[in-house]
Every structure is written in C-alpha cells, then in structure tokens.
C-alpha positions as CSV (number, residue, x, y, z in Angstrom):
1,M,3.8,11.0,-7.7
2,N,2.5,8.6,-10.3
3,E,4.5,7.8,-13.4
4,L,2.2,7.2,-16.3
5,V,2.8,4.7,-19.1
6,P,1.2,4.9,-22.6
7,G,-2.6,4.3,-22.1
8,G,-2.4,4.9,-18.4
9,N,-4.9,7.4,-16.8
10,L,-5.2,9.2,-13.5
11,P,-7.9,11.2,-11.8
12,L,-6.9,14.9,-11.5
13,P,-7.4,17.2,-8.5
14,G,-9.7,20.1,-8.8
15,G,-8.6,23.6,-9.9
16,A,-6.1,24.7,-12.5
17,L,-3.3,22.5,-13.7
18,T,0.1,23.3,-15.1
19,L,1.5,21.1,-17.9
20,R,5.1,21.6,-18.8
21,V,7.2,20.0,-21.5
22,P,10.8,21.3,-21.2
23,G,13.1,21.1,-24.1
24,P,13.3,22.2,-27.8
25,F,9.6,21.7,-28.4
26,D,6.6,23.8,-29.3
27,V,3.6,23.0,-27.1
28,S,0.0,23.4,-28.2
29,A,-3.4,22.2,-27.2
30,L,-6.7,21.3,-29.0
31,I,-10.0,21.8,-27.1
32,T,-12.8,19.5,-28.2
33,D,-16.3,18.5,-27.2
34,E,-17.8,15.0,-27.1
35,S,-17.7,14.9,-31.0
36,G,-13.9,15.0,-30.8
37,K,-13.8,18.0,-33.2
38,V,-12.7,21.6,-32.5
39,G,-15.5,24.1,-32.6
40,G,-13.5,26.9,-34.2
41,D,-10.3,29.0,-34.2
42,A,-10.4,29.6,-30.4
43,D,-10.1,25.9,-29.7
44,F,-6.5,25.8,-31.0
45,V,-4.0,27.1,-28.5
46,F,-0.5,27.5,-29.9
47,Y,2.4,30.0,-29.9
48,N,0.6,32.5,-32.1
49,Q,-2.7,32.2,-30.2
50,P,-1.6,31.5,-26.6
51,T,-4.9,32.0,-24.8
52,A,-8.4,30.6,-24.8
53,P,-11.1,30.3,-22.2
54,G,-9.6,28.1,-19.5
55,A,-6.3,27.7,-21.3
56,R,-3.1,29.7,-21.4
57,L,0.3,28.9,-23.0
58,R,3.5,30.6,-22.1
59,D,6.8,29.2,-23.5
60,D,6.9,25.5,-22.6
61,T,4.1,25.7,-20.0
62,L,0.4,25.2,-20.6
63,T,-2.1,26.1,-17.8
64,I,-5.5,24.5,-18.0
65,D,-8.5,25.3,-15.7
66,P,-11.2,22.7,-16.6
67,A,-13.9,24.7,-14.9
68,R,-13.2,27.7,-17.1
69,L,-13.1,26.0,-20.5
70,R,-15.7,27.0,-23.0
71,A,-19.1,25.5,-22.7
72,G,-19.3,21.9,-23.9
73,A,-15.5,21.3,-23.7
74,A,-14.9,17.6,-22.8
75,R,-11.3,17.0,-23.8
76,V,-7.9,18.9,-24.0
77,T,-5.3,17.2,-26.1
78,V,-1.7,18.3,-25.5
79,V,0.4,18.3,-28.7
80,I,4.2,18.8,-29.1
81,S,6.2,19.5,-32.2
82,P,9.9,20.4,-32.7
83,A,10.7,24.1,-32.1
84,D,12.7,23.8,-35.4
85,P,9.9,23.2,-37.9
86,G,10.2,20.0,-39.9
87,A,12.8,18.3,-37.7
88,P,11.9,14.7,-36.7
89,L,11.3,14.3,-33.0
90,G,13.7,11.3,-33.1
91,R,16.6,13.8,-33.3
92,L,15.6,15.5,-30.1
93,P,15.7,14.5,-26.5
94,A,12.8,12.4,-25.3
95,P,9.9,14.7,-24.2
96,T,8.6,14.5,-20.7
97,L,5.2,15.9,-19.6
98,H,5.2,17.3,-16.0
99,V,1.7,17.9,-14.4
100,T,1.4,20.0,-11.2
101,N,-1.5,21.3,-9.2
102,T,-2.4,24.8,-8.1
103,G,0.0,24.6,-5.2
104,G,2.9,23.5,-7.4
105,Q,2.9,19.9,-6.1
106,P,3.6,17.2,-8.7
107,V,0.6,15.3,-9.9
108,T,2.1,13.0,-12.5
109,R,4.8,12.7,-15.1
110,F,4.8,10.9,-18.5
111,T,7.7,10.1,-20.8
112,P,6.5,8.3,-24.0
113,P,8.6,5.9,-26.0
114,R,11.2,7.9,-27.9
115,P,9.7,9.1,-31.3
116,Q,11.5,8.3,-34.5
117,R,10.4,10.0,-37.8
118,E,7.3,11.6,-36.3
119,T,7.1,15.4,-36.5
120,V,4.1,15.8,-34.2
121,L,3.2,13.9,-31.0
122,L,-0.1,13.7,-29.2
123,L,1.4,13.6,-25.7
124,A,-1.5,13.4,-23.4
125,E,-5.2,14.3,-23.0
126,L,-7.2,15.7,-20.2
127,Y,-10.8,14.5,-20.4
128,R,-14.0,14.9,-18.4
129,R,-15.4,11.8,-16.7
130,G,-18.6,12.4,-14.8
131,T,-18.1,15.5,-12.6
132,G,-14.3,15.2,-12.6
133,W,-11.4,15.2,-14.9
134,K,-8.7,12.7,-15.7
135,V,-5.4,12.6,-17.6
136,R,-4.5,9.9,-20.1
137,A,-1.0,9.3,-21.5
138,L,-1.0,8.9,-25.3
139,G,2.3,9.2,-27.1
140,Q,0.7,8.9,-30.5
141,G,2.9,10.3,-33.3
142,Y,2.2,11.6,-36.8
143,A,4.9,11.4,-39.5
144,D,2.8,13.7,-41.7
145,G,2.9,16.5,-39.2
146,L,-0.1,18.8,-38.7
147,A,-1.9,17.2,-41.6
148,G,-2.4,14.1,-39.3
149,I,-3.8,16.3,-36.6
150,A,-6.3,17.7,-39.2
151,R,-7.6,14.3,-39.9
152,D,-8.4,13.5,-36.3
153,F,-9.6,16.8,-35.0
154,G,-11.3,18.4,-38.0
155,V,-8.9,21.3,-38.3
156,D,-7.6,22.8,-41.5
157,L,-4.1,24.2,-40.8
158,V,-2.3,26.2,-43.5
159,E,1.4,26.7,-43.0
160,D,3.2,29.6,-44.7
161,A,6.3,28.9,-46.8
162,T,8.1,31.7,-44.9
163,P,9.1,31.7,-41.3
164,A,6.0,33.7,-40.4
165,P,3.6,32.0,-37.9
166,A,1.0,29.8,-39.4
167,P,-2.6,31.1,-39.3
168,A,-5.0,29.5,-36.8
169,P,-6.9,26.5,-38.1
170,A,-10.5,26.8,-39.2
171,P,-13.0,23.9,-38.6
172,V,-13.7,21.6,-41.5
173,R,-17.4,20.9,-41.6
174,S,-17.5,18.4,-44.5
175,A,-15.3,17.0,-47.2
176,P,-16.1,14.7,-50.1
177,A,-14.6,11.3,-50.1
178,P,-12.7,11.7,-46.8
179,A,-9.4,10.1,-46.5
180,P,-9.2,7.2,-44.0
181,R,-8.7,8.2,-40.4
182,S,-7.7,5.7,-37.8
183,T,-6.7,5.0,-34.3
184,H,-5.3,1.5,-33.8
185,S,-3.2,-0.4,-31.3
186,T,-2.4,-4.0,-30.4
187,R,-2.7,-4.9,-26.8
188,P,-2.3,-8.3,-24.9
189,H,-5.6,-10.0,-23.2
190,V,-9.4,-13.5,-22.9
191,G,-12.7,-18.0,-24.2
192,S,-13.7,-20.5,-26.6
193,T,-14.9,-19.4,-30.0
194,S,-17.1,-20.6,-32.8
195,P,-16.8,-19.6,-36.5
196,T,-19.5,-17.6,-38.2
197,T,-20.3,-16.9,-41.8
198,D,-18.7,-14.0,-43.7
199,P,-21.1,-12.5,-46.3
200,T,-18.8,-9.4,-46.8
201,G,-15.8,-11.4,-48.0
202,F,-13.6,-9.6,-45.4
203,L,-12.2,-12.8,-43.9
204,G,-10.9,-14.0,-47.2
205,L,-9.2,-10.7,-47.9
206,A,-7.7,-10.6,-44.5
207,N,-6.5,-14.2,-44.5
208,S,-5.0,-13.8,-48.0
209,A,-2.9,-10.8,-46.7
210,R,-1.9,-12.8,-43.6
211,A,-0.9,-15.8,-45.7
212,N,1.3,-13.6,-47.9
213,A,3.0,-12.4,-44.8
214,G,3.5,-15.9,-43.4
215,S,0.8,-15.4,-40.6
216,P,-1.7,-18.1,-39.9
217,P,-5.4,-17.5,-40.8
218,V,-7.9,-16.1,-38.3
219,A,-11.5,-17.3,-37.8
220,L,-14.5,-15.0,-37.4
221,D,-15.9,-15.1,-33.8
222,P,-19.6,-14.0,-33.3
223,R,-18.7,-12.4,-29.9
224,L,-16.0,-10.2,-31.4
225,T,-18.4,-9.3,-34.3
226,S,-21.1,-8.4,-31.8
227,A,-18.7,-6.1,-29.9
228,A,-17.4,-4.6,-33.2
229,Q,-20.9,-3.8,-34.3
230,A,-21.8,-2.1,-31.1
231,H,-18.7,0.0,-31.2
232,A,-19.0,0.9,-34.9
233,S,-22.6,2.0,-34.3
234,G,-21.5,4.1,-31.3
235,M,-18.9,5.9,-33.3
236,A,-21.3,6.5,-36.2
237,A,-23.9,7.9,-33.8
238,A,-21.3,10.3,-32.2
239,G,-19.8,11.1,-35.6
240,H,-16.1,10.6,-34.6
241,L,-13.5,7.9,-34.0
242,S,-12.9,6.9,-30.4
243,T,-11.9,3.9,-28.3
244,E,-14.8,4.9,-26.0
245,S,-18.5,5.4,-26.6
246,R,-20.4,8.4,-25.3
247,D,-21.2,6.5,-22.0
248,G,-17.5,5.8,-21.4
249,T,-17.7,2.2,-22.5
250,S,-14.4,1.2,-24.2
251,V,-14.1,-1.2,-27.1
252,Y,-12.2,-3.6,-24.8
253,Q,-15.1,-3.6,-22.3
254,R,-17.4,-4.5,-25.1
255,V,-15.3,-7.5,-25.9
256,S,-15.5,-8.7,-22.3
257,Q,-19.2,-8.0,-22.1
258,A,-19.7,-10.1,-25.2
259,G,-18.2,-13.0,-23.3
260,Y,-14.8,-13.2,-25.0
261,A,-11.9,-13.5,-22.6
262,Y,-8.6,-12.6,-24.2
263,L,-4.9,-12.9,-23.8
264,T,-4.1,-10.6,-26.7
265,I,-6.3,-8.0,-28.5
266,G,-5.9,-5.5,-31.2
267,E,-8.3,-3.2,-33.0
268,H,-8.7,-1.0,-36.1
269,L,-11.0,2.0,-35.7
270,V,-11.3,3.6,-39.1
271,S,-13.6,5.9,-41.1
272,G,-13.4,6.5,-44.8
273,P,-13.3,3.1,-46.7
274,R,-16.6,2.1,-48.3
275,T,-16.0,-1.6,-48.8
276,P,-14.1,-4.4,-47.0
277,A,-11.6,-4.4,-49.8
278,E,-10.9,-0.7,-49.3
279,F,-10.6,-1.3,-45.6
280,V,-8.1,-4.1,-45.9
281,D,-6.1,-2.1,-48.5
282,Y,-5.9,0.9,-46.1
283,C,-4.7,-1.3,-43.3
284,L,-1.9,-2.8,-45.6
285,R,-0.8,0.7,-46.5
286,T,-0.5,2.0,-43.0
287,E,2.4,0.8,-40.9
288,K,0.8,0.3,-37.5
289,A,-2.5,-0.9,-38.9
290,R,-0.6,-3.4,-41.1
291,Q,1.2,-4.8,-38.0
292,T,-2.1,-5.4,-36.3
293,L,-3.7,-7.1,-39.4
294,L,-0.7,-9.4,-39.8
295,E,0.0,-10.1,-36.1
296,R,0.9,-13.8,-35.9
297,D,-0.6,-14.4,-32.4
298,F,-4.1,-13.5,-33.4
299,T,-6.5,-16.4,-33.9
300,H,-9.9,-14.8,-34.1
301,A,-11.5,-11.6,-35.6
302,G,-14.7,-9.7,-35.8
303,I,-15.6,-6.8,-38.1
304,A,-18.5,-4.4,-38.5
305,Q,-19.4,-1.1,-40.0
306,A,-22.0,1.6,-39.4
307,V,-22.9,4.8,-41.4
308,D,-23.3,8.2,-39.9
309,P,-26.7,9.3,-41.3
310,R,-25.8,13.0,-41.1
311,S,-22.5,12.9,-43.0
312,G,-22.6,9.5,-44.8
313,D,-19.2,8.6,-43.3
314,V,-18.7,4.9,-42.8
315,Y,-17.2,3.8,-39.5
316,W,-15.4,0.5,-39.2
317,T,-14.4,-1.5,-36.1
318,A,-12.2,-4.6,-36.6
319,L,-11.2,-6.7,-33.6
320,W,-8.4,-9.2,-33.4
321,A,-7.8,-11.5,-30.5
322,T,-6.3,-14.6,-28.9
323,P,-8.4,-16.3,-26.3
324,L,-7.1,-16.7,-22.7
325,I,-6.4,-20.1,-21.3
326,A,-4.8,-20.8,-17.9
327,A,-1.5,-22.0,-19.5
328,D,-1.2,-18.7,-21.5
329,L,-1.7,-16.6,-18.4
330,A,1.0,-18.6,-16.5
331,R,3.3,-18.3,-19.5
332,T,2.8,-14.5,-19.8
333,A,3.5,-14.1,-16.1
334,A,6.6,-16.2,-16.4
335,E,7.8,-14.0,-19.3
336,V,7.4,-10.9,-17.2
337,V,9.5,-12.5,-14.4
338,E,12.2,-13.7,-16.9
339,L,12.5,-10.2,-18.5
340,T,12.5,-8.5,-15.1
341,N,15.3,-10.8,-13.9
342,A,17.3,-10.2,-17.1
343,E,17.2,-6.5,-16.3
344,R,18.4,-7.2,-12.7
345,A,21.2,-9.4,-14.1
346,R,22.4,-6.6,-16.3
347,A,22.6,-4.4,-13.2
348,G,24.5,-7.1,-11.3
349,L,21.6,-8.0,-9.0
350,P,20.3,-11.4,-8.0
351,A,17.2,-12.9,-9.6
352,L,13.8,-12.6,-7.9
353,A,12.0,-15.8,-6.9
354,V,8.3,-16.2,-7.7
355,D,6.2,-16.0,-4.5
356,P,2.7,-17.6,-4.8
357,L,1.3,-15.2,-2.2
358,L,2.6,-12.1,-4.0
359,T,1.3,-13.6,-7.2
360,S,-2.2,-14.0,-5.7
361,A,-2.2,-10.4,-4.5
362,A,-0.9,-9.1,-7.8
363,Q,-3.5,-11.1,-9.8
364,A,-6.3,-9.9,-7.5
365,H,-5.3,-6.3,-8.0
366,S,-5.2,-6.5,-11.8
367,T,-8.6,-8.3,-11.8
368,D,-10.0,-5.7,-9.4
369,M,-8.8,-2.8,-11.6
370,V,-10.8,-4.3,-14.5
371,A,-13.9,-5.2,-12.4
372,R,-14.2,-1.8,-10.6
373,A,-12.9,0.4,-13.5
374,F,-10.0,2.1,-11.8
375,Y,-6.2,2.4,-12.3
376,S,-4.3,3.2,-9.2
377,H,-2.0,1.7,-6.5
378,T,-4.8,2.6,-4.1
379,S,-8.0,0.5,-4.4
380,P,-11.4,2.1,-4.1
381,D,-11.6,0.7,-0.5
382,G,-8.4,2.5,0.3
383,S,-6.1,-0.5,0.5
384,Q,-2.5,-0.2,-0.5
385,P,-0.1,-2.8,-2.0
386,W,1.2,-3.9,1.4
387,D,-2.4,-4.3,2.6
388,R,-3.2,-6.5,-0.4
389,A,0.0,-8.6,0.2
390,A,-0.9,-9.1,3.8
391,A,-4.5,-10.0,2.9
392,A,-3.1,-12.7,0.7
393,G,-1.1,-14.1,3.6
394,S,2.3,-12.6,2.9
395,R,4.5,-11.7,5.8
396,R,7.2,-9.9,3.9
397,R,8.6,-6.8,5.6
398,T,9.0,-4.6,2.5
399,I,6.5,-4.4,-0.4
400,G,6.8,-2.5,-3.7
401,E,4.4,-2.4,-6.7
402,N,4.5,-1.5,-10.4
403,I,1.2,-1.2,-12.4
404,A,0.6,-0.6,-16.1
405,C,-2.2,-0.7,-18.6
406,G,-2.6,-1.0,-22.3
407,Q,0.6,-2.9,-23.2
408,R,0.4,-5.7,-25.7
409,S,3.0,-8.1,-24.3
410,A,5.3,-9.0,-21.5
411,A,8.2,-7.4,-23.4
412,E,6.3,-4.2,-24.0
413,V,5.2,-3.8,-20.3
414,V,8.7,-4.5,-18.9
415,E,10.3,-2.0,-21.4
416,G,7.8,0.6,-20.3
417,W,8.6,0.1,-16.7
418,M,12.3,0.3,-17.3
419,N,11.8,3.6,-19.2
420,S,10.1,5.1,-16.1
421,P,12.5,6.1,-13.3
422,G,10.0,5.1,-10.5
423,H,9.2,1.7,-11.9
424,R,12.8,1.0,-12.8
425,A,13.8,1.7,-9.3
426,N,11.5,-1.0,-8.0
427,I,12.7,-3.5,-10.6
428,L,16.4,-2.8,-9.7
429,K,15.9,-2.4,-5.9
430,P,18.7,-4.6,-4.3
431,D,16.6,-5.4,-1.2
432,F,13.8,-7.1,-3.1
433,T,14.0,-10.9,-3.2
434,H,10.6,-12.1,-4.5
435,I,8.0,-11.2,-7.1
436,G,4.4,-11.9,-8.1
437,I,2.8,-11.0,-11.4
438,G,-0.9,-10.2,-12.2
439,F,-2.6,-9.7,-15.5
440,A,-6.2,-9.1,-16.6
441,G,-7.9,-7.9,-19.7
442,G,-11.2,-6.2,-20.5
443,G,-11.2,-2.9,-18.7
444,Q,-11.3,0.7,-20.0
445,N,-7.7,0.4,-21.3
446,G,-7.6,-3.1,-22.4
447,T,-5.0,-4.8,-20.3
448,Y,-3.9,-4.3,-16.7
449,W,-0.5,-5.5,-15.3
450,T,0.7,-5.7,-11.7
451,Q,4.2,-6.4,-10.5
452,L,4.4,-7.0,-6.7
453,F,7.8,-7.1,-5.1
454,G,8.7,-8.3,-1.6
455,A,11.7,-8.6,0.8
C-alpha cells in the first residue's frame, strides 16, 4: 500500500472507492467540474445531506463511485472538520485518510502534518485525468472555517446559531469586489537568468517588503514572467484558481518549459487584487503567502495577470525561484543524508554511507518521474527499485526506496517521511548500510525526491 505525502498523487483502480477518516471528525465532500466550482446544493455531501449521485456518506466513511457522479464532475474534494463545531483541529488526534477498493483492499493512506488553529482541512481530492481517476493528498487548512471553503469553491454556507444542522450551501454566481482567494506554496527546485524591466512597479514593492524583513532582493526573470503569464491566462480562461491548466499542465511544468531549471520554487495564485500594490498588500497580510514573498532563498521572480472577460476577475500568478547549479544539487542531497542519519542516530542506529551507484539510480528515478509525468515506485516500463539499482551497477542484496513530491526542502521531505510509518520504517531499518538521494524539479507536482537504501 502506498503512503501519500502532501502533494503526492496516485492512480486509482476502477470501481467504487471507500474513504474513511476515523476519529472525532465530520467528513464532507465537494463535487466540482473543471471550473472548480460546485454546481448547486447537490454537490455538497455532508452529515445533513449524505447522498448525491455517485457519493454516499455514512458516519466517518465516504463512498465514491466516479462512474456514477453527475455529468461533468471532474473532482471530489474530501473535507474534514471537528465533530465539536468550532474546536481547532490542533486539539484533536491527527486525521488519517484510508482509501480502499471495492474488494476492501487498501489502496493508499494519507496523514497530513498535524493541523494547528485550523477548523477545516481539505484532506485530499479525487480528480479525473484522461479516462481514469487519481487521488492527490492535500492537507490544506482554513483557520476561518467554512468561509474559507466558500472562497475556493463558490459556495455560500449559512450556519445556524443553534445546534441545528446548517442548511446546504447555494452556489454563488457573482459578487462585487471579490475578496482575494489564493492557493500558494513554496517548494524546492532549476538556470541562468537575465533581468527584465518592470513597468508595473511590482518589483520595487516586493523588494521593499523583503528589505524590511531582512531578505535580499530578487530580480525579474523573463522565463519566470513568461511562465507566469501563460498560467494566469489559463486561470482567467477557466475562471478559477488552480495549479493546473485545463490540459493538465502545472505551473511548475510551465517554468521548466520556459527553460528555467530550479532548486527552489514558490508561487502565488491569487484572484481579487486589481493592482500590484493590492497584490503585495494581500500577500503581506496572509501568513503562508507572506512566507513565500519574504523567503530568503529566492533570487528571481516573475509576475503576470490576466482578466476573465466574463466576470472581470483579475487572476495573478507570481513565481519565485532559485536556479539550480550542480553544487546546490549536491548540497541538497547531502542535507537529506545528514538529516536521515540524525534520525537513525536518535534511534541508536549506525549512519548510512553514501553509495554512488544508489545515488545514480535514485537521481535517474527522480528525473524519470518528471520526464514521464508519473509518481510511483514502479516505472512505466515496469521496473522496480531493485531493478533500477541493478541497472546502475549495484550488487547490494536488499533494496528499499522512499519517494516524495512537492516538498520545499531537505528538512521538509525528511520530516514527511518520518511522519509516515512505511517511509519511517525504511529510514530506521537496522539492516540498511548505504543510501543514495535523487532530486528533480519541474514535473506536475514541482519537486520529486527519491531515497534509495541498500544493504
């Protein structure tokens, strides 16, 4: 069974799926089409409206049959909130999503980083890709509860002041002066750059804010600006915020296609602000967006906007990145090894030695996942970790592998692995003696990491 990490995705088998989140949580689901918005009351499945075409909720278990969802459905987002309304999720046990197939066999499991003050958590999403469906781990929290959900899914949820169940949401078709909506993250990633002019004044505003926070200035890069413009235009054409365009191209793939290879990348995807000044002000007032704007490691940026001609909404894409050089790649791999060995030392285990052959196989797998757009221990040609190790020339008897995607740093990826029982078991396996690390950026999920162990 695969253990997902935030941002990770996995192809799903055909037929109905069971999604269960045990514990003191209310489970609900939002069914959306390619626009990312609900189409009406029936698209919200929760305790007071437990059924919809292709979806059924019973206690802590959600059953989804993608083939029976209403026409046009392209995504099902699984949401949890405390069973005790208003309680922060940080006071409750960490939620874990268990996904099983029609035969009851486990498909995958996902435990997000422990929430803190958030009162609602987007746990995962099932989404259509071609003729099949995939699941992606999210772990995105909202401190403002269901109001945050309303911003992203176009629902208008009214909650009673009494314990009576809240009425089902109605779709919001339009709203004057919409409040900023955003998805944003900072992820590690890859080239040389050249400055470009900034007629909007955005660069001066951003660098002023960075200077006030003690962060070095960034320079505009035409490749990042080109990727940002393509993505902002795609969001405006679709009429909703997303890291992917209608054709499935992610914002990270656009950066690579523009010729910018990165070690670290971050993005702001925002709608609402009308000017660069309003955009920067929004970023400074929002915790995660502010962290991305002020991140010290970034050296280059690109920004663009596009207007949805139907609604007049302005869609922004800002990209922040640090270019990849060979020394940085080696340093990042060394940091993963150091952090991994620190975890082994805490468990009383000997350190792992770096093996060049395992490193070659691990790097090839990360690069392959980006190049062939997959995320799995099994390559499209059917090869497994031990096959790849042998192909690199390794003769080690025992091979283990951890993979991850979307993490922003060596510390973040090792922490994610340690929070996952299956990955943790590999890191702390006494028999392993050697390790190799691979890292590549630019695929569907931004960054792809591989740990290959040998004994």
